[in-house]
mmCIF file of C-alpha atoms in Angstrom:
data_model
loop_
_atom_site.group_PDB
_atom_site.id
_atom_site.type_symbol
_atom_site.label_atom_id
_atom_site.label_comp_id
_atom_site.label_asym_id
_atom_site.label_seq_id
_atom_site.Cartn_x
_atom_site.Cartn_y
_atom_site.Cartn_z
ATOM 1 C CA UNK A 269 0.740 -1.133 5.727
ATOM 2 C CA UNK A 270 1.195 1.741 3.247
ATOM 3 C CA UNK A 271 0.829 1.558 -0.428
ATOM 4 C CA UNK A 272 4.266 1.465 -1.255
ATOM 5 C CA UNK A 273 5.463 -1.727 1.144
ATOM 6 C CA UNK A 274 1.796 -3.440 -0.568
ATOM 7 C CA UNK A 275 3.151 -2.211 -4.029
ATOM 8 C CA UNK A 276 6.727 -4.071 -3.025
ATOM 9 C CA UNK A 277 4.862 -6.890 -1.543
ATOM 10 C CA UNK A 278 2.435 -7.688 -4.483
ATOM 11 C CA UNK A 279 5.470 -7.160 -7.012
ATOM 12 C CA UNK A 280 7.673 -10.194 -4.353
ATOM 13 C CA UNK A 281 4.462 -12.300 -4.616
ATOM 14 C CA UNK A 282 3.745 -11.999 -8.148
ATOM 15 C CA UNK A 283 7.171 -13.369 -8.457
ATOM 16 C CA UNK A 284 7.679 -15.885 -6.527
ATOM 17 C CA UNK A 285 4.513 -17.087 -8.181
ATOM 18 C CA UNK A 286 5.593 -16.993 -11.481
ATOM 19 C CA UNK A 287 8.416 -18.638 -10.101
ATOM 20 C CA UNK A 288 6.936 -21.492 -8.588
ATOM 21 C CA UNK A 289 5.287 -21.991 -12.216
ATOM 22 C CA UNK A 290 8.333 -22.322 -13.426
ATOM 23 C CA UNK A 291 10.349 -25.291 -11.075
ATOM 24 C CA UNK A 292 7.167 -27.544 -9.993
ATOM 25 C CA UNK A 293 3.696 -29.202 -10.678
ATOM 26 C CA UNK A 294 2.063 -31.070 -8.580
ATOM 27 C CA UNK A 295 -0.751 -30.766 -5.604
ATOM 28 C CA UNK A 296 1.291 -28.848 -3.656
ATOM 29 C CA UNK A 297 2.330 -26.229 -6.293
ATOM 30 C CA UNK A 298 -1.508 -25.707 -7.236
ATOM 31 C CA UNK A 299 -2.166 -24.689 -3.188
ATOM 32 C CA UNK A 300 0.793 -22.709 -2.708
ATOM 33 C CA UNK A 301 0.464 -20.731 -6.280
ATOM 34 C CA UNK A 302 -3.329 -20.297 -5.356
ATOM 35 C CA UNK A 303 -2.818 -19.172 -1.778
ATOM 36 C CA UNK A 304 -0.180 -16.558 -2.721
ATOM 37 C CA UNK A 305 -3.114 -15.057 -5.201
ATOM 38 C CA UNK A 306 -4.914 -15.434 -2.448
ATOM 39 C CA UNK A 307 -2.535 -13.066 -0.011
ATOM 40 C CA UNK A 308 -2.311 -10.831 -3.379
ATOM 41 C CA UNK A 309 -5.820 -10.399 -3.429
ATOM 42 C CA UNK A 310 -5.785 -9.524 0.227
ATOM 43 C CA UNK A 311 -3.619 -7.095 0.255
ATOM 44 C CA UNK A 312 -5.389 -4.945 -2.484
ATOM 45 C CA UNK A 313 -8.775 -5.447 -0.648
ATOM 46 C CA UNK A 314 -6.877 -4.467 2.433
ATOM 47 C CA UNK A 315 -4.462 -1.488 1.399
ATOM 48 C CA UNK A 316 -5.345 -0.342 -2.407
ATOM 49 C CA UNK A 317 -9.102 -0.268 -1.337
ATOM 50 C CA UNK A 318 -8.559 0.329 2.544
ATOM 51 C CA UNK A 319 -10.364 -1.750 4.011
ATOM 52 C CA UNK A 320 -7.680 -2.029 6.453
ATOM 53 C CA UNK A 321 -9.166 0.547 8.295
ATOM 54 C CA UNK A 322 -12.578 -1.233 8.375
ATOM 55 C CA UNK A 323 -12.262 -4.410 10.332
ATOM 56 C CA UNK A 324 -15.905 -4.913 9.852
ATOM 57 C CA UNK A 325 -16.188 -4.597 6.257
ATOM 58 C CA UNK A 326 -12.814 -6.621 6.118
ATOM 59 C CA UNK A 327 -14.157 -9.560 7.791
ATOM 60 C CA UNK A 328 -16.899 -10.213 5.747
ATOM 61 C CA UNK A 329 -15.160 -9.319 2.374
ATOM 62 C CA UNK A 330 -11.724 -12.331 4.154
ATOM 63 C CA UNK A 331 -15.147 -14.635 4.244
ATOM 64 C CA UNK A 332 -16.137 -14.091 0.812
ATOM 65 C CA UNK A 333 -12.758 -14.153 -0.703
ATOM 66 C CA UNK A 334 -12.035 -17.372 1.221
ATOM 67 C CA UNK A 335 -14.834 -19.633 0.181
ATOM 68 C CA UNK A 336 -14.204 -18.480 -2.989
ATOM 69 C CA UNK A 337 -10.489 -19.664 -2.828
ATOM 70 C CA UNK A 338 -11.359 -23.007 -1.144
ATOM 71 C CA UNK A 339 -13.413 -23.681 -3.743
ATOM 72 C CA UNK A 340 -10.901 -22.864 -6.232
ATOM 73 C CA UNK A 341 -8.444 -24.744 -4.596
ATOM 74 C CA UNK A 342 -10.828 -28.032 -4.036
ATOM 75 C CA UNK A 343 -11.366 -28.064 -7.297
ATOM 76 C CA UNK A 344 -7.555 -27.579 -8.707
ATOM 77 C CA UNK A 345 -6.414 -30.312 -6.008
ATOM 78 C CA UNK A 346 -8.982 -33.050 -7.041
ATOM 79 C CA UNK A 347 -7.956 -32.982 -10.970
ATOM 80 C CA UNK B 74 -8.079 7.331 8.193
ATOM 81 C CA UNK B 75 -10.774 9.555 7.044
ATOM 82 C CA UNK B 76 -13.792 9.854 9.503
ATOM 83 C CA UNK B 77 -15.960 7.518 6.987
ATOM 84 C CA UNK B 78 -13.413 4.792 7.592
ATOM 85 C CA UNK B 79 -13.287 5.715 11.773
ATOM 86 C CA UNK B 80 -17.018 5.042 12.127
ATOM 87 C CA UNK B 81 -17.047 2.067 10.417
ATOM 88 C CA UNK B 82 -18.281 3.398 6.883
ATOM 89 C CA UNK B 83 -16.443 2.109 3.760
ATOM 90 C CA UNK B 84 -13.992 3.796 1.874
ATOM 91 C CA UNK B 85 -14.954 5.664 -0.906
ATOM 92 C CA UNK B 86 -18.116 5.302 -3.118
ATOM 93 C CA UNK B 87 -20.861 2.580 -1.883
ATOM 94 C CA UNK B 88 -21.629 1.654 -5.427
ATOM 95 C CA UNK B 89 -18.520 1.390 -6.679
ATOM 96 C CA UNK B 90 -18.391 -1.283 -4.070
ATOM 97 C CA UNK B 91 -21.401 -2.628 -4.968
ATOM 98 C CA UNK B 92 -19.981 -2.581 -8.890
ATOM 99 C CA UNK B 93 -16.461 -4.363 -6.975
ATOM 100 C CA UNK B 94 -18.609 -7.305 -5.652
ATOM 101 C CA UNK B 95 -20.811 -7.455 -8.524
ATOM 102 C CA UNK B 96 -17.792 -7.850 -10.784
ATOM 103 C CA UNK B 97 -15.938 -10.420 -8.064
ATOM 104 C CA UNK B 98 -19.310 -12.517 -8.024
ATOM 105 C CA UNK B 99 -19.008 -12.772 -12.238
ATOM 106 C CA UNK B 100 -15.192 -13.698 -12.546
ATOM 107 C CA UNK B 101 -15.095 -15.609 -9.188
ATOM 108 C CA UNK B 102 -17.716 -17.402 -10.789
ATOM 109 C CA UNK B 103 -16.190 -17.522 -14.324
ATOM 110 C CA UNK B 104 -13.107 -19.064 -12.572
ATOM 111 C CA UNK B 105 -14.413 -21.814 -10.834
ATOM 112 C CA UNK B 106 -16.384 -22.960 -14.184
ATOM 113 C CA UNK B 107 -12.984 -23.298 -15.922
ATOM 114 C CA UNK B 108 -11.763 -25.295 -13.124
ATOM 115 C CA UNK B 109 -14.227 -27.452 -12.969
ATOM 116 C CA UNK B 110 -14.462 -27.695 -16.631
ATOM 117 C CA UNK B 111 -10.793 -28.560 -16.547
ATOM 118 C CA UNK B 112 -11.657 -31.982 -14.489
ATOM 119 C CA UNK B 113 -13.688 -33.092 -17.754
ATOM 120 C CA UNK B 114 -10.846 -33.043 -20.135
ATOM 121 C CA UNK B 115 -7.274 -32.362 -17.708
ATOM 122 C CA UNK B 116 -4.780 -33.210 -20.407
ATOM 123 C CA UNK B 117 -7.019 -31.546 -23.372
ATOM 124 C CA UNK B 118 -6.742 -28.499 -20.925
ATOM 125 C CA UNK B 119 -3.418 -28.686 -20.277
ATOM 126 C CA UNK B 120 -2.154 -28.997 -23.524
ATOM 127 C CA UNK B 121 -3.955 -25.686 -24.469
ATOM 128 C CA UNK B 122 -2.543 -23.739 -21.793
ATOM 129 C CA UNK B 123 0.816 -24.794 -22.879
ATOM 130 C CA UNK B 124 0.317 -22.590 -25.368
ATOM 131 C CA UNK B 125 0.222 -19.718 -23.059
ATOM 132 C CA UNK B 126 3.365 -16.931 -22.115
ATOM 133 C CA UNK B 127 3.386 -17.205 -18.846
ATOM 134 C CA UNK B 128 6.180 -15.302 -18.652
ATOM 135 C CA UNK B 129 4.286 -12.346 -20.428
ATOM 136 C CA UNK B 130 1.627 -12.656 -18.007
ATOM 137 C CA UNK B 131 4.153 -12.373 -15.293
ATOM 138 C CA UNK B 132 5.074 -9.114 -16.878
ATOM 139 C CA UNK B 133 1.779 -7.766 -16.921
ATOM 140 C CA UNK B 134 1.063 -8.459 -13.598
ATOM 141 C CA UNK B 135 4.246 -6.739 -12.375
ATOM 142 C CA UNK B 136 2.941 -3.620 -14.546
ATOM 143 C CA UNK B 137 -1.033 -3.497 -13.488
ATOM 144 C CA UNK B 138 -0.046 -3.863 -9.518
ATOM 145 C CA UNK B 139 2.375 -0.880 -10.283
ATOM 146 C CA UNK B 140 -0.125 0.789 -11.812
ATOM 147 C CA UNK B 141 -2.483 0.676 -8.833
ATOM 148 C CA UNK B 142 0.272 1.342 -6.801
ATOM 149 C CA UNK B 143 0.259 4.930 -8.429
ATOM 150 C CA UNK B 144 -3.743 5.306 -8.861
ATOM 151 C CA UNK B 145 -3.300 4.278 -4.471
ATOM 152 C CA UNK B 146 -0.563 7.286 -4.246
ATOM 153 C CA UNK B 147 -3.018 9.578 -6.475
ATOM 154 C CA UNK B 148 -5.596 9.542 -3.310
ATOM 155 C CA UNK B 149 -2.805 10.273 -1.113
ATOM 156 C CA UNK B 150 -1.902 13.393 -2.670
ATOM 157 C CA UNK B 151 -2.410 16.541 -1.178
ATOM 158 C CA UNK B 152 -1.681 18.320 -4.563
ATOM 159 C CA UNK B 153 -3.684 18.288 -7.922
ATOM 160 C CA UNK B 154 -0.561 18.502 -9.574
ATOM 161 C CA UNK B 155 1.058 15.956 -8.071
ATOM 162 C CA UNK B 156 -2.279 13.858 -8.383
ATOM 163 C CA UNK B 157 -2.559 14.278 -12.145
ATOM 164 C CA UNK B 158 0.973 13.095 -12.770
ATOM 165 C CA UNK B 159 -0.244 10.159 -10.881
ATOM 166 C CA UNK B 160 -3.047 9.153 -12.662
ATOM 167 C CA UNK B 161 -1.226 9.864 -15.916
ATOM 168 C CA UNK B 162 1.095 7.087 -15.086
ATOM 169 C CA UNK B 163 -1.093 4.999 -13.875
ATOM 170 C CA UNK B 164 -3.269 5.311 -16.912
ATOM 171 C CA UNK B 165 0.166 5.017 -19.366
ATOM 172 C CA UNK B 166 0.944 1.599 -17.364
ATOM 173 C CA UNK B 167 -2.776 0.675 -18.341
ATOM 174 C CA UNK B 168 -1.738 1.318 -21.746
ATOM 175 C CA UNK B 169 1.265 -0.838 -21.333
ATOM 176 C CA UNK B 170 -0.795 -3.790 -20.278
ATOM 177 C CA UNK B 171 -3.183 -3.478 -23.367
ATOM 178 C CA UNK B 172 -0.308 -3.577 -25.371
ATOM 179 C CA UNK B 173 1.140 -6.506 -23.999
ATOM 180 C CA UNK B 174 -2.448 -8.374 -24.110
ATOM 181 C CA UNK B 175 -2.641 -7.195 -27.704
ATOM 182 C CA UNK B 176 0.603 -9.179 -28.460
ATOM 183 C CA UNK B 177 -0.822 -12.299 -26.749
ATOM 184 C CA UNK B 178 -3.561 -11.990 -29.034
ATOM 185 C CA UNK B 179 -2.099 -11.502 -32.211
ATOM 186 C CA UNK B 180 0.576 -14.413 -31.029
ATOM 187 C CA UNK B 181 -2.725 -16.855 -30.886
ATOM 188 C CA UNK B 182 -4.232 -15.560 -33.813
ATOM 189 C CA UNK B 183 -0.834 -16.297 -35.733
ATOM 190 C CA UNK B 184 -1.140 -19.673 -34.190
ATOM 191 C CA UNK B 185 -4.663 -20.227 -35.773
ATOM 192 C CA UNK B 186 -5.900 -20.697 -32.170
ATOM 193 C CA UNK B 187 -9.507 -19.160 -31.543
ATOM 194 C CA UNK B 188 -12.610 -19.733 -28.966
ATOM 195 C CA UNK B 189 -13.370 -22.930 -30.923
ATOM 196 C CA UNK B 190 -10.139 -24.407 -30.668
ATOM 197 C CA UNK B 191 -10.499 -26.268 -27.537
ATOM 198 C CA UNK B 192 -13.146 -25.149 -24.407
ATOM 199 C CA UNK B 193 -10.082 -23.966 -22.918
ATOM 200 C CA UNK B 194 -9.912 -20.995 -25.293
ATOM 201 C CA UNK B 195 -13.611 -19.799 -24.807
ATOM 202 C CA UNK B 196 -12.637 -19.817 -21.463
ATOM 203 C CA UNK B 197 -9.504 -17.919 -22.137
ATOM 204 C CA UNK B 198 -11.028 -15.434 -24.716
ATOM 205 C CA UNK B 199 -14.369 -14.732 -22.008
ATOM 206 C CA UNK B 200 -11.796 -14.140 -19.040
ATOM 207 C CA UNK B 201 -9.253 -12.115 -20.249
ATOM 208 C CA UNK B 202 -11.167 -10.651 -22.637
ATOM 209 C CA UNK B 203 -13.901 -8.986 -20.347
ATOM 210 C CA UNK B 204 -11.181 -8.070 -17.989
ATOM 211 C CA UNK B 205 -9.305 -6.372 -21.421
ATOM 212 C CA UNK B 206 -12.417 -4.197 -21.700
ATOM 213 C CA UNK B 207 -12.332 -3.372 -18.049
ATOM 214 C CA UNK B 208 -8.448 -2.322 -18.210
ATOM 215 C CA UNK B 209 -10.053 -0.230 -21.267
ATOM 216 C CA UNK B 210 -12.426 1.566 -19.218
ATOM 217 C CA UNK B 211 -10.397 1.839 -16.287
ATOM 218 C CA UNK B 212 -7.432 3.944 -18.405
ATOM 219 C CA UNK B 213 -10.775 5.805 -19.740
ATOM 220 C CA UNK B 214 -11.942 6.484 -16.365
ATOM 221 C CA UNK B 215 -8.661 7.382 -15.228
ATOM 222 C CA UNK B 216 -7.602 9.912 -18.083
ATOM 223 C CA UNK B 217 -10.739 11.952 -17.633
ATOM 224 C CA UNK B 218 -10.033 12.200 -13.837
ATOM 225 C CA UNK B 219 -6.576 13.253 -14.175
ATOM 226 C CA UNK B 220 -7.717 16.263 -16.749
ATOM 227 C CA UNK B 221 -9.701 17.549 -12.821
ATOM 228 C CA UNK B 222 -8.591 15.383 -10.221
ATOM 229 C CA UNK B 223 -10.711 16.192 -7.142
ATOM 230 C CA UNK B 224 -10.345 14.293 -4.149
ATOM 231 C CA UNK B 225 -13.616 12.373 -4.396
ATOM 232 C CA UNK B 226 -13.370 11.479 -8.155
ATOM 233 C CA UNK B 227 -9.784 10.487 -7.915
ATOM 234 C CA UNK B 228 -10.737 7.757 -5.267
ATOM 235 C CA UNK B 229 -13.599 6.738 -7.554
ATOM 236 C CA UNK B 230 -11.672 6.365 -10.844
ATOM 237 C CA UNK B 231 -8.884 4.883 -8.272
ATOM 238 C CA UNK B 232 -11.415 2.436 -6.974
ATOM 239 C CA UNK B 233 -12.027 0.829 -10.068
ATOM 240 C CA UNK B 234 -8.946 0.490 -10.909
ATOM 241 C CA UNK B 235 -8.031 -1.612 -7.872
ATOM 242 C CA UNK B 236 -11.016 -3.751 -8.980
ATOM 243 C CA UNK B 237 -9.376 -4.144 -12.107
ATOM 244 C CA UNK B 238 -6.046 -5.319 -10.092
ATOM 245 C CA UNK B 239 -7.671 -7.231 -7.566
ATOM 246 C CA UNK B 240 -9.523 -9.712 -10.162
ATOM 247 C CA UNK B 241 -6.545 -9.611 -12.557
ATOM 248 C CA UNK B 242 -4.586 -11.013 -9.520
ATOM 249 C CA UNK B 243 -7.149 -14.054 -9.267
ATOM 250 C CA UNK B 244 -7.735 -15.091 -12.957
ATOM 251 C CA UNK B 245 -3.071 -15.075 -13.602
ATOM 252 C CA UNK B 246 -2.943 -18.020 -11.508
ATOM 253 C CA UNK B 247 -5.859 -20.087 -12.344
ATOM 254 C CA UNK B 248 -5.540 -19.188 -16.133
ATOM 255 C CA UNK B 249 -2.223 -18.713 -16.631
ATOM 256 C CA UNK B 250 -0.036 -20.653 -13.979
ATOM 257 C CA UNK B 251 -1.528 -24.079 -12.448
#
């Protein structure tokens, strides 16, 4: 992906977001607004930083970044 | 894809990595207290972050992933020129941000709210405020390597800056949104 399409593609997400904040609450709003950070956060990690060229590195920084939203997302859920 | 990145190596600086994941681990970490602080008091919580511009937030997050998206076009250039206008914007959007987080402050201030209003707050002030000083830094960093941009201390300076994005991303949401 090149920096521009991420650039468009953060921008879409960081809307539709924002969106979501605005029309619902709910369970189901918490997972979906945390697992679009979660594909925001992705794509910098894969595109700003590059790891997209390092599936190694990329695995093991996807691992990190997805116990860390689990957890975020158990905990939002449960409250 | 540099030869770094074909063998496997990552991209850029190792510490700077090491300073990404050291600064992930502390607001990662930071986040998940606030949640689970949240679960002690939900409506005490909730009523505080009514008090929050969402909408504003929205903004800034539109204007710091546009910003990276100029310090990401800054490594791509094959011209110092071009590279230096690069940085210059991305640094002026960092500016933009600052001012818009200045506004949310002074908009709480006005509104008597402060870390001892409600744990909420500390939490708010901690977050935002320690990623504030990073976005203060990172148009620092950024403005000194625009005055020489060289290939290796444009990625750098870029680097942080998508730290910066990347954990700004994460705490919107969580503070800001659910």
């Amino acid at each position: 992906m090149s920096v521009t399409k991420a650039w468009l593609v953060l921008v879409a997400l960081s809307l539709a977001s924002t969106g979501m904040a605005a029309m619902g609450q709910g369970r189901l709003f918490v997972v979906v607004v945390l697992l679009l950070a979660w594909a925001k956060a992705r794509v910098v990690l894969d595109v700003y930083l590059g790891l997209q060229h390092v599936p190694g590195w990329r695995r093991g920084f996807s691992l990190g970044l997805g116990a860390f939203m689990v957890a975020l997302i158990g905990l939002s859920v449960v409250g | 894809m540099s030869r770094a990145q074909a063998s496997g190596q990552l991209p850029g600086e190792v510490m700077m990595w090491v300073l990404i994941l050291s600064e992930l681990a502390v607001f990662g970490a930071g986040l998940v207290a606030l949640r689970a602080a949240w679960l002690t008091d939900p409506e005490g919580f909730d009523a505080a972050q009514s008090h929050l511009n969402a909408a504003g937030a929205a903004v800034n997050t539109v204007v710091l992933v546009s910003s990276g998206w100029l310090a990401a076009l800054a490594v791509e250039a094959r011209e110092a020129v071009r590279a230096r206008w690069l940085l210059i914007g991305a640094s002026v959007l960092g500016l933009v941000f600052l001012f818009i987080k200045g506004a949310e402050y002074a908009a709480k201030a006005a509104e008597g709210i402060s870390f001892e209003t409600h744990p909420f707050w500390m939490f708010y002030y901690l977050l935002t405020g320690f990623h504030v000083a990073h976005v203060v830094a990172g148009v620092v960093i950024l403005g000194f390597v625009a005055v020489r941009p060289a290939p290796a201390t444009t990625e750098a300076g870029a680097q942080f800056w998508h730290m910066v994005d990347l954990v700004w991303v994460l705490l919107f949401p969580v503070v800001y949104l659910l």
